[in-house]
mmCIF file of C-alpha atoms in Angstrom:
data_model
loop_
_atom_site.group_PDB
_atom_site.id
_atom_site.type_symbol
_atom_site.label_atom_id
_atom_site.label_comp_id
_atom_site.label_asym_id
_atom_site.label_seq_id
_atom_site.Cartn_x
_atom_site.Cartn_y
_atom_site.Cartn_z
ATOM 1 C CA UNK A 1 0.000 0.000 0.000
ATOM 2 C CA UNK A 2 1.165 3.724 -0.636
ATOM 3 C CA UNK A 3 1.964 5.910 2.442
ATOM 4 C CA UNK A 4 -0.686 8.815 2.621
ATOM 5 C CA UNK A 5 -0.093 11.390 4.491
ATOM 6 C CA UNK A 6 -1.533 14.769 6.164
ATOM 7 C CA UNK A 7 0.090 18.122 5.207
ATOM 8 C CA UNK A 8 -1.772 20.721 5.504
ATOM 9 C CA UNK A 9 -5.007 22.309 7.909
ATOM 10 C CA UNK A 10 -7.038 25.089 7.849
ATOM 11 C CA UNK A 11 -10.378 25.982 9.060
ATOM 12 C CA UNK A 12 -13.096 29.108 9.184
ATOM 13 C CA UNK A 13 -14.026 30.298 12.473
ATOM 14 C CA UNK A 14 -16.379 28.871 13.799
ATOM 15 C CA UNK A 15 -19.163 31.324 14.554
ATOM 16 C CA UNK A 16 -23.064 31.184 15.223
ATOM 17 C CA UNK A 17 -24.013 32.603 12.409
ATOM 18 C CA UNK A 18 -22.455 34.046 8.781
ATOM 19 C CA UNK A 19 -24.159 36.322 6.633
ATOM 20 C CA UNK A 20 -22.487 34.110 3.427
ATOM 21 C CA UNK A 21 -24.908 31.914 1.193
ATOM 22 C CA UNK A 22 -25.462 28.370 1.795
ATOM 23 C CA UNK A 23 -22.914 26.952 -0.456
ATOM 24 C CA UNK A 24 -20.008 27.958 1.444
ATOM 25 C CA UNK A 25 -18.313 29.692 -1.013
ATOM 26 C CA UNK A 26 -17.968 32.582 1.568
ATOM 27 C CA UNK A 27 -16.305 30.591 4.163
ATOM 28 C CA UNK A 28 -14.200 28.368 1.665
ATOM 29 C CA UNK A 29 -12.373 30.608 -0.336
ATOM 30 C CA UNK A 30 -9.685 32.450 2.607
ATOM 31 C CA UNK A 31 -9.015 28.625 3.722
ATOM 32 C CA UNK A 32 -8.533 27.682 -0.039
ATOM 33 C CA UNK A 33 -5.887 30.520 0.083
ATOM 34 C CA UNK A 34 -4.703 29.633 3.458
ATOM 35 C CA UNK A 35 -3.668 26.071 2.547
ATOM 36 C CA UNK A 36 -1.618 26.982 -0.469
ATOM 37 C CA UNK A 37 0.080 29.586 1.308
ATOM 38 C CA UNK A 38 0.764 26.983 3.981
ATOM 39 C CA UNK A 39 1.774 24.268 1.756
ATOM 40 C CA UNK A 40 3.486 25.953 -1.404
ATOM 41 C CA UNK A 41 0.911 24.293 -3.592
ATOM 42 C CA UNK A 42 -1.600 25.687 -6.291
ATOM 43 C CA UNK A 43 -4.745 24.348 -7.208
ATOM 44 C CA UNK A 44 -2.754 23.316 -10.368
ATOM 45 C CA UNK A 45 -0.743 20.689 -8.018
ATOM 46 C CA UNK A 46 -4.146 19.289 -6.764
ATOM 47 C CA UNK A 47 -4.918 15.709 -8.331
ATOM 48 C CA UNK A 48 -8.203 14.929 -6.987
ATOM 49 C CA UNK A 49 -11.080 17.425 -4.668
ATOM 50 C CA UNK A 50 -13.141 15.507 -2.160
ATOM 51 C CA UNK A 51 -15.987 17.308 0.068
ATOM 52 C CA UNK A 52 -18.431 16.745 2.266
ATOM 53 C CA UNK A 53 -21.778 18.596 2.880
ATOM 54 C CA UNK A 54 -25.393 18.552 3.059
ATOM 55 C CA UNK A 55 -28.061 19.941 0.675
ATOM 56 C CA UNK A 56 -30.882 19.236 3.735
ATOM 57 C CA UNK A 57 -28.663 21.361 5.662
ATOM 58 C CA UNK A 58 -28.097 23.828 2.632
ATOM 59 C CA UNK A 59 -31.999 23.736 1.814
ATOM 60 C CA UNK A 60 -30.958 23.641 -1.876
ATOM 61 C CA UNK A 61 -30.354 20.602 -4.646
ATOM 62 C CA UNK A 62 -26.756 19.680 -5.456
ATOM 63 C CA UNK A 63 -25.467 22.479 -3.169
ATOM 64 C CA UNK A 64 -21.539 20.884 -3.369
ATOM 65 C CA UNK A 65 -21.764 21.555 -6.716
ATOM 66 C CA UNK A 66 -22.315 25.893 -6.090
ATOM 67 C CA UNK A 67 -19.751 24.860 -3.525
ATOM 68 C CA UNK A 68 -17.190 24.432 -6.424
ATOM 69 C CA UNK A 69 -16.942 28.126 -7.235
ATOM 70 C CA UNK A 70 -14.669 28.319 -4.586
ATOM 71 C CA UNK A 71 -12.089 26.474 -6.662
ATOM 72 C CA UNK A 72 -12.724 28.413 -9.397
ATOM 73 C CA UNK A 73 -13.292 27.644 -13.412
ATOM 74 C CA UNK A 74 -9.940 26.579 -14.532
ATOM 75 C CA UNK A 75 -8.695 24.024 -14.856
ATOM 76 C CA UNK A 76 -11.087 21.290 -15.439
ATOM 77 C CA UNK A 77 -10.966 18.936 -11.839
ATOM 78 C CA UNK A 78 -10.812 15.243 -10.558
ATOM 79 C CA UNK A 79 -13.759 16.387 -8.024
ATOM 80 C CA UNK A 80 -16.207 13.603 -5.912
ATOM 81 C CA UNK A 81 -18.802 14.796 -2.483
ATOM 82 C CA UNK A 82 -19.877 12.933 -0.229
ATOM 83 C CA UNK A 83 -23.718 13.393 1.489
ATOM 84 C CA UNK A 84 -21.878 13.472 5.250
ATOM 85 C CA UNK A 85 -18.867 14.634 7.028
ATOM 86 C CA UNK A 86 -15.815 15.034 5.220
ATOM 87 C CA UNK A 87 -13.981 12.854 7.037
ATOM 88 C CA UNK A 88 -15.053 10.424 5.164
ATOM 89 C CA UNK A 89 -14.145 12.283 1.906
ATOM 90 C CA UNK A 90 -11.171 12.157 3.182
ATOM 91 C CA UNK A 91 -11.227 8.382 3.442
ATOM 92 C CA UNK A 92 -11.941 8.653 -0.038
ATOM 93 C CA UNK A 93 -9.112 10.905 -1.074
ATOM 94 C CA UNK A 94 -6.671 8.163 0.750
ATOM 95 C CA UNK A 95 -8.537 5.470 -1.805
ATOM 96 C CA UNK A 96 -8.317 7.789 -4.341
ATOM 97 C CA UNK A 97 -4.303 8.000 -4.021
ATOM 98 C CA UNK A 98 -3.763 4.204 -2.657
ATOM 99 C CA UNK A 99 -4.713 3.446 -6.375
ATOM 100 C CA UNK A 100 -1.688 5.964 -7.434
ATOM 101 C CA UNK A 101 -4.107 7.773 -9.693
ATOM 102 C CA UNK A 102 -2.997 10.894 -8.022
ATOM 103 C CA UNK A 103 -0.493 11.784 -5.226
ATOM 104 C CA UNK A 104 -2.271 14.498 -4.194
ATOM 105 C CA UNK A 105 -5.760 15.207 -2.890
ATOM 106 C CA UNK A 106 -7.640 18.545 -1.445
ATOM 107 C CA UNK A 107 -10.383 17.328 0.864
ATOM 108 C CA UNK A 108 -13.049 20.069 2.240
ATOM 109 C CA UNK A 109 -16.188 20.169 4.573
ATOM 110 C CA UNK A 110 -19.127 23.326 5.068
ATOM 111 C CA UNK A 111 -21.865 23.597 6.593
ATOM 112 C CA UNK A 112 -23.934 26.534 7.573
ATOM 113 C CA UNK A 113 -25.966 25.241 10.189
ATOM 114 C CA UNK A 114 -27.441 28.996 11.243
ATOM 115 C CA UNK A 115 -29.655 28.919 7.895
ATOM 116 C CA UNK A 116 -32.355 26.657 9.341
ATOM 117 C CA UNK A 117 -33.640 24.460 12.141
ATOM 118 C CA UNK A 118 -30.635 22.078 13.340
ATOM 119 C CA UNK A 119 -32.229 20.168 15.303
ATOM 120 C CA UNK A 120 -35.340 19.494 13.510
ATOM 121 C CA UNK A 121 -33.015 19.596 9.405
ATOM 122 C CA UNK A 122 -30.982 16.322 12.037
ATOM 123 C CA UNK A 123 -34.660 14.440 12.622
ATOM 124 C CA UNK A 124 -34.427 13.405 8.947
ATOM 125 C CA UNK A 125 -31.685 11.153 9.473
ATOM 126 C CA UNK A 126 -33.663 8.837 11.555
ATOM 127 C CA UNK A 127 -35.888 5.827 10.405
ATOM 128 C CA UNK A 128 -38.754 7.337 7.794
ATOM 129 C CA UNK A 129 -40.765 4.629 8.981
ATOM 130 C CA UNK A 130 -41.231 4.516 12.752
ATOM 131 C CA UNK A 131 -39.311 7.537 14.130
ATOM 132 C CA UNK A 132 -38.387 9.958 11.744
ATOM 133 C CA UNK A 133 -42.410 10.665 11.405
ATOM 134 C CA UNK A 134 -42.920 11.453 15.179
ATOM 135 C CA UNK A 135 -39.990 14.194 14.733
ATOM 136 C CA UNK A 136 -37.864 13.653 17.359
ATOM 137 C CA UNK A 137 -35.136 16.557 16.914
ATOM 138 C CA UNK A 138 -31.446 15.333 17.878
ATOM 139 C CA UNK A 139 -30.531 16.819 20.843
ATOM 140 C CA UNK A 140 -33.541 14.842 22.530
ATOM 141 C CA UNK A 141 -32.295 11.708 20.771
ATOM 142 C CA UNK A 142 -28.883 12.438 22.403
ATOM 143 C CA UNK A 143 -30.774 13.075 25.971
ATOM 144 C CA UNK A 144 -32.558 9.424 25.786
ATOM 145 C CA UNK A 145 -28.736 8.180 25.119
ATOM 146 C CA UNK A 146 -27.472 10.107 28.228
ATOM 147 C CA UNK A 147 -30.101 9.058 30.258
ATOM 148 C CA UNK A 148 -29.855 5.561 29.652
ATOM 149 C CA UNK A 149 -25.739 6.058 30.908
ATOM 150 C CA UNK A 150 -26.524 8.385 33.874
ATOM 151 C CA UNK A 151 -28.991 5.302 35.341
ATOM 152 C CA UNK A 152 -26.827 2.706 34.555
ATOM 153 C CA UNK A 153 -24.292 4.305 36.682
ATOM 154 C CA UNK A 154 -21.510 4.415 33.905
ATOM 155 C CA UNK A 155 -21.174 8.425 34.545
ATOM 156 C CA UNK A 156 -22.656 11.481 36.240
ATOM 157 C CA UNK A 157 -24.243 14.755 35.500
ATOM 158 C CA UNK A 158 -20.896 16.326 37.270
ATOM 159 C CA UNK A 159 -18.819 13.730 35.112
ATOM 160 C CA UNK A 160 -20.400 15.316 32.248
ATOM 161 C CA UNK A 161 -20.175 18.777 33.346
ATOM 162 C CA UNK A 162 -16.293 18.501 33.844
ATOM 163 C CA UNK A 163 -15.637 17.301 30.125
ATOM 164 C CA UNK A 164 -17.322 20.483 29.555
ATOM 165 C CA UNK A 165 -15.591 22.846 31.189
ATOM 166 C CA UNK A 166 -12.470 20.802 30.199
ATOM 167 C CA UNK A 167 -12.945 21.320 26.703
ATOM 168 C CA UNK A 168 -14.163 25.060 27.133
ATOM 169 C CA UNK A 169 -10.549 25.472 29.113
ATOM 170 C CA UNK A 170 -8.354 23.588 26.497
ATOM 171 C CA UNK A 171 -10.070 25.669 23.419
ATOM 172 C CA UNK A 172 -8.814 28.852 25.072
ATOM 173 C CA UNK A 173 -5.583 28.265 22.781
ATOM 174 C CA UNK A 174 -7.880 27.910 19.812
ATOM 175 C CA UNK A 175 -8.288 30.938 17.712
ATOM 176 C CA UNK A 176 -11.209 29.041 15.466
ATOM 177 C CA UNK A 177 -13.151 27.909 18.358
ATOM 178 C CA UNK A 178 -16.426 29.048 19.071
ATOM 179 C CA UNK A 179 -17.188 28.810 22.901
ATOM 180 C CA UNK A 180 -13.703 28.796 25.418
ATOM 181 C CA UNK A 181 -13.093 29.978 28.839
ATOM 182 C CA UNK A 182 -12.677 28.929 32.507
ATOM 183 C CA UNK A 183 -15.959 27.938 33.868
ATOM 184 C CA UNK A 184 -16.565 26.080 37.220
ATOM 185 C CA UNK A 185 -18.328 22.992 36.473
ATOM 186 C CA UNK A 186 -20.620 23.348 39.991
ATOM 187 C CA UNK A 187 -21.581 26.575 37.771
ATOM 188 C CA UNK A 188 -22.756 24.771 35.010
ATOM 189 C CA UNK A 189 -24.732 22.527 37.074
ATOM 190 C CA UNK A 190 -26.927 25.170 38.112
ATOM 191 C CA UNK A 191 -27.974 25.907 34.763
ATOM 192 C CA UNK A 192 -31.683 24.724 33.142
ATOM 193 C CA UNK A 193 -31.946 21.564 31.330
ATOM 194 C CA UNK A 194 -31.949 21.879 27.695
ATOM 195 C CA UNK A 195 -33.291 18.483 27.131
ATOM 196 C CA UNK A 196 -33.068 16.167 29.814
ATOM 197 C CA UNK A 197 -30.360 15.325 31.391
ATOM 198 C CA UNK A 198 -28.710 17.803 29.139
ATOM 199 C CA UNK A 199 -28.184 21.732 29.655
ATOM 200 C CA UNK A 200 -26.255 23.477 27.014
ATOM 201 C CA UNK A 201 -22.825 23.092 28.111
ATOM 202 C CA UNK A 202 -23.581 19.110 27.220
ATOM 203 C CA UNK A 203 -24.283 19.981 23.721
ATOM 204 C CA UNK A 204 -22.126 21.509 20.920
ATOM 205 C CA UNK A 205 -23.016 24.661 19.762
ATOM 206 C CA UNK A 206 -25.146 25.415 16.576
ATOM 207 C CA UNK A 207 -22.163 26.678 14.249
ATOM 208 C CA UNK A 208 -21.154 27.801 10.731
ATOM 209 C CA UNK A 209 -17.611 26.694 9.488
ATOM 210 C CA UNK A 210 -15.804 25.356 7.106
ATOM 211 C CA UNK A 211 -11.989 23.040 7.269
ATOM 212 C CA UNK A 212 -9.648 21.927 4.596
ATOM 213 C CA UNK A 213 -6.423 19.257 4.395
ATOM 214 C CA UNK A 214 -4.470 17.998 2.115
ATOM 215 C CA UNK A 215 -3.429 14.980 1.631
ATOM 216 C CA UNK A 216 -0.234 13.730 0.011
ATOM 217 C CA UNK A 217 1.845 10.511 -0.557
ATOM 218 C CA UNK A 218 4.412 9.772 1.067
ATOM 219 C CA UNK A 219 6.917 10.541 -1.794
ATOM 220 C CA UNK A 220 5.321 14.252 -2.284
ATOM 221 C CA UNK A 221 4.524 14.879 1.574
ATOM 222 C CA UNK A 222 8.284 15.186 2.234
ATOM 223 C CA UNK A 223 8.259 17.832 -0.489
ATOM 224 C CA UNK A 224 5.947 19.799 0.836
ATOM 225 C CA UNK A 225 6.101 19.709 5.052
ATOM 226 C CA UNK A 226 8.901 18.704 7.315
ATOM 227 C CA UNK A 227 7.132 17.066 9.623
ATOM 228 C CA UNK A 228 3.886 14.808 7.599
ATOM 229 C CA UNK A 229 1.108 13.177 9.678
ATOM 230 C CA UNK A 230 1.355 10.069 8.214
ATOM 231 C CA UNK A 231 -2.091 8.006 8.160
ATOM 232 C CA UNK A 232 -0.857 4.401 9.859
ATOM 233 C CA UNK A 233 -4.397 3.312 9.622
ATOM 234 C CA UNK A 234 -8.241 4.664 9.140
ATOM 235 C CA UNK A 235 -11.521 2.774 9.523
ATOM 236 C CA UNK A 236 -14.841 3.090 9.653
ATOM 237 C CA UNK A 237 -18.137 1.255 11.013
ATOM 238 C CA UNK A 238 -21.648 1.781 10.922
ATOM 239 C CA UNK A 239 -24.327 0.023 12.904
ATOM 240 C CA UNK A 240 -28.233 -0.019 12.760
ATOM 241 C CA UNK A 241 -30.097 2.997 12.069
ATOM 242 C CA UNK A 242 -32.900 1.500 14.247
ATOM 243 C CA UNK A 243 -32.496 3.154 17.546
ATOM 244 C CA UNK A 244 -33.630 -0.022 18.999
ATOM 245 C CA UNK A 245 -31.835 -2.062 17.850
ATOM 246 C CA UNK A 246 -28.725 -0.809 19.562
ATOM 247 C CA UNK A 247 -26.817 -0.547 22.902
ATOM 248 C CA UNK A 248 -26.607 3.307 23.176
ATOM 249 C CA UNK A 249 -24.614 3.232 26.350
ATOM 250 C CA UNK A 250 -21.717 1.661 24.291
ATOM 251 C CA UNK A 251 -20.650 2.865 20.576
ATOM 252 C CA UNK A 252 -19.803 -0.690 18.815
ATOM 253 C CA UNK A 253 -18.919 0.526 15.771
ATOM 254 C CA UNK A 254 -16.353 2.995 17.369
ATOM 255 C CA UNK A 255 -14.569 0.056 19.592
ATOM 256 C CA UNK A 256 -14.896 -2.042 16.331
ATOM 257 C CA UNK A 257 -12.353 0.716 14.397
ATOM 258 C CA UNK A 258 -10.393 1.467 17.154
ATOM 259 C CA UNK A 259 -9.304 -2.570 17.760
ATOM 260 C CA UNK A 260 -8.822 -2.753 14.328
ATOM 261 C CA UNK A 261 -6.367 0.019 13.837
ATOM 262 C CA UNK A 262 -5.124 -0.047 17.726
ATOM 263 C CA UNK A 263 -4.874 2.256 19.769
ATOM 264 C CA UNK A 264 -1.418 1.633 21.716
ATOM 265 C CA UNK A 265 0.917 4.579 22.294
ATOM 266 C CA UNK A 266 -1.852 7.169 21.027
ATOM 267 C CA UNK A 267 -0.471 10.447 23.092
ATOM 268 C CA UNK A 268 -3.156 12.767 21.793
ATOM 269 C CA UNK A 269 -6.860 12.168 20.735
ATOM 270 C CA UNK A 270 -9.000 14.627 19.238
ATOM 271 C CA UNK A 271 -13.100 12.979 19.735
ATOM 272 C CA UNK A 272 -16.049 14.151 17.727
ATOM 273 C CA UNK A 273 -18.474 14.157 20.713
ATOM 274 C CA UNK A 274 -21.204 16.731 19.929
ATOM 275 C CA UNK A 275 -22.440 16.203 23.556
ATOM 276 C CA UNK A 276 -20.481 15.368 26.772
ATOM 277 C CA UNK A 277 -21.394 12.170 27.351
ATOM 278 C CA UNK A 278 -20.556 11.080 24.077
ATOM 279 C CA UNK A 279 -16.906 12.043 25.092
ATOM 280 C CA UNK A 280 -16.961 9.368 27.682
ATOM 281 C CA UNK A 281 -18.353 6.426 26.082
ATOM 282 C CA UNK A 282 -15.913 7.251 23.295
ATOM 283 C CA UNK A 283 -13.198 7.296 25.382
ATOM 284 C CA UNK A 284 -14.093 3.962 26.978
ATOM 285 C CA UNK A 285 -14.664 2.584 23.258
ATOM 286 C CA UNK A 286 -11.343 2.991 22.016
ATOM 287 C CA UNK A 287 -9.340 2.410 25.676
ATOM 288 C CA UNK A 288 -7.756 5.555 25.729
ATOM 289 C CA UNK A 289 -6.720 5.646 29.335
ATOM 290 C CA UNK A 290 -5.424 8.940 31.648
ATOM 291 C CA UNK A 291 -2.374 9.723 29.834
ATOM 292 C CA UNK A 292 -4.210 10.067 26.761
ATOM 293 C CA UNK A 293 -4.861 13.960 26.307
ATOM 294 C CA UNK A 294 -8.706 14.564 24.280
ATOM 295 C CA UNK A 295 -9.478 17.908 22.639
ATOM 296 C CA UNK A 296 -6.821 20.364 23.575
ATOM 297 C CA UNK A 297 -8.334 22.060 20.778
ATOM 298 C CA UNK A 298 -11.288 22.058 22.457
ATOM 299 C CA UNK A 299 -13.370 19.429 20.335
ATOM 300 C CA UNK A 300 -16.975 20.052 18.473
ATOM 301 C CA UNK A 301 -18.501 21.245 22.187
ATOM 302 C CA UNK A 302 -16.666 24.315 21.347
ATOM 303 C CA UNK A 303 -17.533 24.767 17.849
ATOM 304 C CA UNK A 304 -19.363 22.054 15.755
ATOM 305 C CA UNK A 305 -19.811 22.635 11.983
ATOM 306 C CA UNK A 306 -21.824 20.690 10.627
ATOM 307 C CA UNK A 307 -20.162 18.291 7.503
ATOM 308 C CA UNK A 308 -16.474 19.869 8.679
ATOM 309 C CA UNK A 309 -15.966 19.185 12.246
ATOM 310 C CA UNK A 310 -14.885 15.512 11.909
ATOM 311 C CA UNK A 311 -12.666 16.385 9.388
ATOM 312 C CA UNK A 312 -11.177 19.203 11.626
ATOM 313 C CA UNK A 313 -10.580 16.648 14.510
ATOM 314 C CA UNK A 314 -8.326 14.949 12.065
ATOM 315 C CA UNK A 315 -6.888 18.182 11.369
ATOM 316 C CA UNK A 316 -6.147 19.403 14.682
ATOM 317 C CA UNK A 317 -4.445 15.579 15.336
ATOM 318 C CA UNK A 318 -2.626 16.114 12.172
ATOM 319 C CA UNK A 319 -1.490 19.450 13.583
ATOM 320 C CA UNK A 320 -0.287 18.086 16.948
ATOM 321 C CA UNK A 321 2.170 16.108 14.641
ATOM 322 C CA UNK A 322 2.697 18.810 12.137
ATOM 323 C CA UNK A 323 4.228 21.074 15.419
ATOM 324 C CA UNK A 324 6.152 17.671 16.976
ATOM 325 C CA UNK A 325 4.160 18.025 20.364
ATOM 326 C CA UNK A 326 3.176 14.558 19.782
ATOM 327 C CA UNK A 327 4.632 11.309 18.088
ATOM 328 C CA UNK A 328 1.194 9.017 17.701
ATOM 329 C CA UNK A 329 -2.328 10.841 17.688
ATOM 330 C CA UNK A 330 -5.793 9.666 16.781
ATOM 331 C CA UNK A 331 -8.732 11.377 15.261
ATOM 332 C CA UNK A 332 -12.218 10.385 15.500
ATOM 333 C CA UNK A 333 -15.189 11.705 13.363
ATOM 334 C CA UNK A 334 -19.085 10.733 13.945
ATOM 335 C CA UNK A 335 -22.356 10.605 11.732
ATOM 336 C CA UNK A 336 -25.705 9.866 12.493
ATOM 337 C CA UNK A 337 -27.960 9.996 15.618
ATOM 338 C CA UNK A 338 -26.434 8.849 18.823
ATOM 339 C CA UNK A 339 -22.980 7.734 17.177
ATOM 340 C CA UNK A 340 -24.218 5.182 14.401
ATOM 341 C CA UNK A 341 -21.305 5.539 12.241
ATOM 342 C CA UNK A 342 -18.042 6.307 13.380
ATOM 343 C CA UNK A 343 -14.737 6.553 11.547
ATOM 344 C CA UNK A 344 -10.828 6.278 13.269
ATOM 345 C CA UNK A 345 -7.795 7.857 12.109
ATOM 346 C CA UNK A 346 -4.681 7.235 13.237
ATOM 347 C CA UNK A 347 -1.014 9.181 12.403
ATOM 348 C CA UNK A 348 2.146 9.084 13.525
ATOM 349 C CA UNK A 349 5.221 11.246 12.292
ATOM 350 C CA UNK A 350 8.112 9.755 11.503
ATOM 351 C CA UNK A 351 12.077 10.543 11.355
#
């Protein structure tokens, strides 16, 4: 197999709400420019574009496509979309250049969440049969999963207050994050429920943003950065879209691609958990014990775009290679209610 590796990062802010159209053309364009300037490359050098978005989010057909203006015109591209996160266009991008097709690949998420109702646009992801229909919205779907963990004793409300204010701490050295600060996590306890068990520090902001990476073989990553994130392994699972038919207090699918890629020696772990109980059972999924540091960026509870922030955990890994504050680092991305699908991504650097 060919060597892939991670060479470049860049993200939007992430902010409530942009003025920008739905396409993310806005948004896209400064961290278009920001990558080549970071890189040395042009769009010229790029051998295949990979993205990830939504057009239920967007509220508009083939919205990736208006998306592409932000490449511009000229020349003609090697260009695919997925419907989800882009981390899993970028799994697609590390296809695309295992099959030595290209040796380069520019993979990119958006979503502009602040255009409609999040929570109600996420209900449509659920079974069309027997729950979609009775339009459960998904930060209730996420409370019946936290519930069923806070009475089985596997964590607290406190427990889940302290990842907050964790994360909220850690993104303090984030310039892109949305919500950061100290906050005292007896404070946040005193706050309203949201849906119960959760108050808004459990739950990621609504956000606008966009991220970008590039991807290289090995060959051409030692061209272009002196320090690659080479990817050592990436998986995915997915597991029943039947709320029902599932143990929500555990996320199989995550332990499933975390054994299968292991997890030994990881020093730093960036965790999509859109709500802070889903940081926990994560954490338990892929046996990441003490020493393992999650989210010093600060994770999606302090800024969550919608179709980018997966691929921005695997970013901000990357980067924690990229600046040789860690050897071994794993990034995790989510889709789906109540972590159905879940990819892993680990990288190392090497020399």
């Amino acid at each position: 197999m060919t060597d892939v590796a991670v060479v470049g990062f860049a993200q939007a802010p992430n902010v409530r709400a942009t003025n920008g159209t739905t396409n993310g053309v806005e948004m896209l364009v400064p961290i278009f420019q920001e990558i080549f300037a970071q890189t040395g490359l042009s769009k010229f050098d790029i051998g295949f574009w990979c993205s990830g978005s939504s057009d239920y989010l967007a509220g508009r057909a083939f919205s990736f496509i208006a998306a592409i203006d932000a490449i511009g015109a000229v020349p003609p591209i090697n260009e695919s979309h997925v419907e989800m996160d882009a981390a899993w266009a970028l799994f697609e991008a590390w296809v695309k250049i295992q099959t030595g097709e290209v040796d380069t690949a520019l993979v990119y998420g958006f979503g502009k969440s602040s255009s409609g109702n999040l929570r109600r646009t996420l209900a449509l992801q659920l079974d069309p049969y027997s729950v979609a229909p009775l339009w459960p919205d998904s930060v209730s779907v996420a409370g019946l999963q936290a519930r069923m963990g806070l009475d089985a004793g596997d964590y607290t409300e406190q427990d889940m207050a302290e990842v907050a204010a964790r994360n909220r701490a850690s993104a303090k050295g984030n310039p892109s994050a949305q919500i950061s600060g100290a906050f005292d996590p007896q404070e946040l306890l005193s706050e309203p429920y949201l849906a119960d068990p959760l108050r808004a520090h459990d739950c990621a902001p609504i956000t606008d943003g966009a991220s970008v990476i590039v991807l290289a073989s090995a060959e051409r990553a030692r061209e272009i950065r002196e320090r690659p994130a080479y990817i050592g392994g990436i998986q995915h699972r997915i597991e029943s879209g039947s709320l029902g038919a599932r143990d929500l207090r555990r996320s199989v699918s995550t332990e499933a691609a975390g054994t299968a890629l292991g997890t030994d020696g990881v020093e730093i772990a960036e965790l999509h958990a859109p709500f802070t109980h889903q940081e926990i059972v994560l954490r338990k999924a892929l046996g990441l014990g003490e020493s393992v540091a999650v989210n010093p960026s600060g994770g999606a509870l302090c800024g969550n775009p919608m179709f980018a922030a997966g691929l921005s955990r695997i970013g901000e890994a990357a980067t924690q290679v990229f600046e040789g504050r860690a050897g071994k680092v794993l990034a995790h991305a989510t889709s789906g209610p109540a972590l159905q699908q879940n990819l892993v991504c680990v990288m190392e650097g090497r020399g």
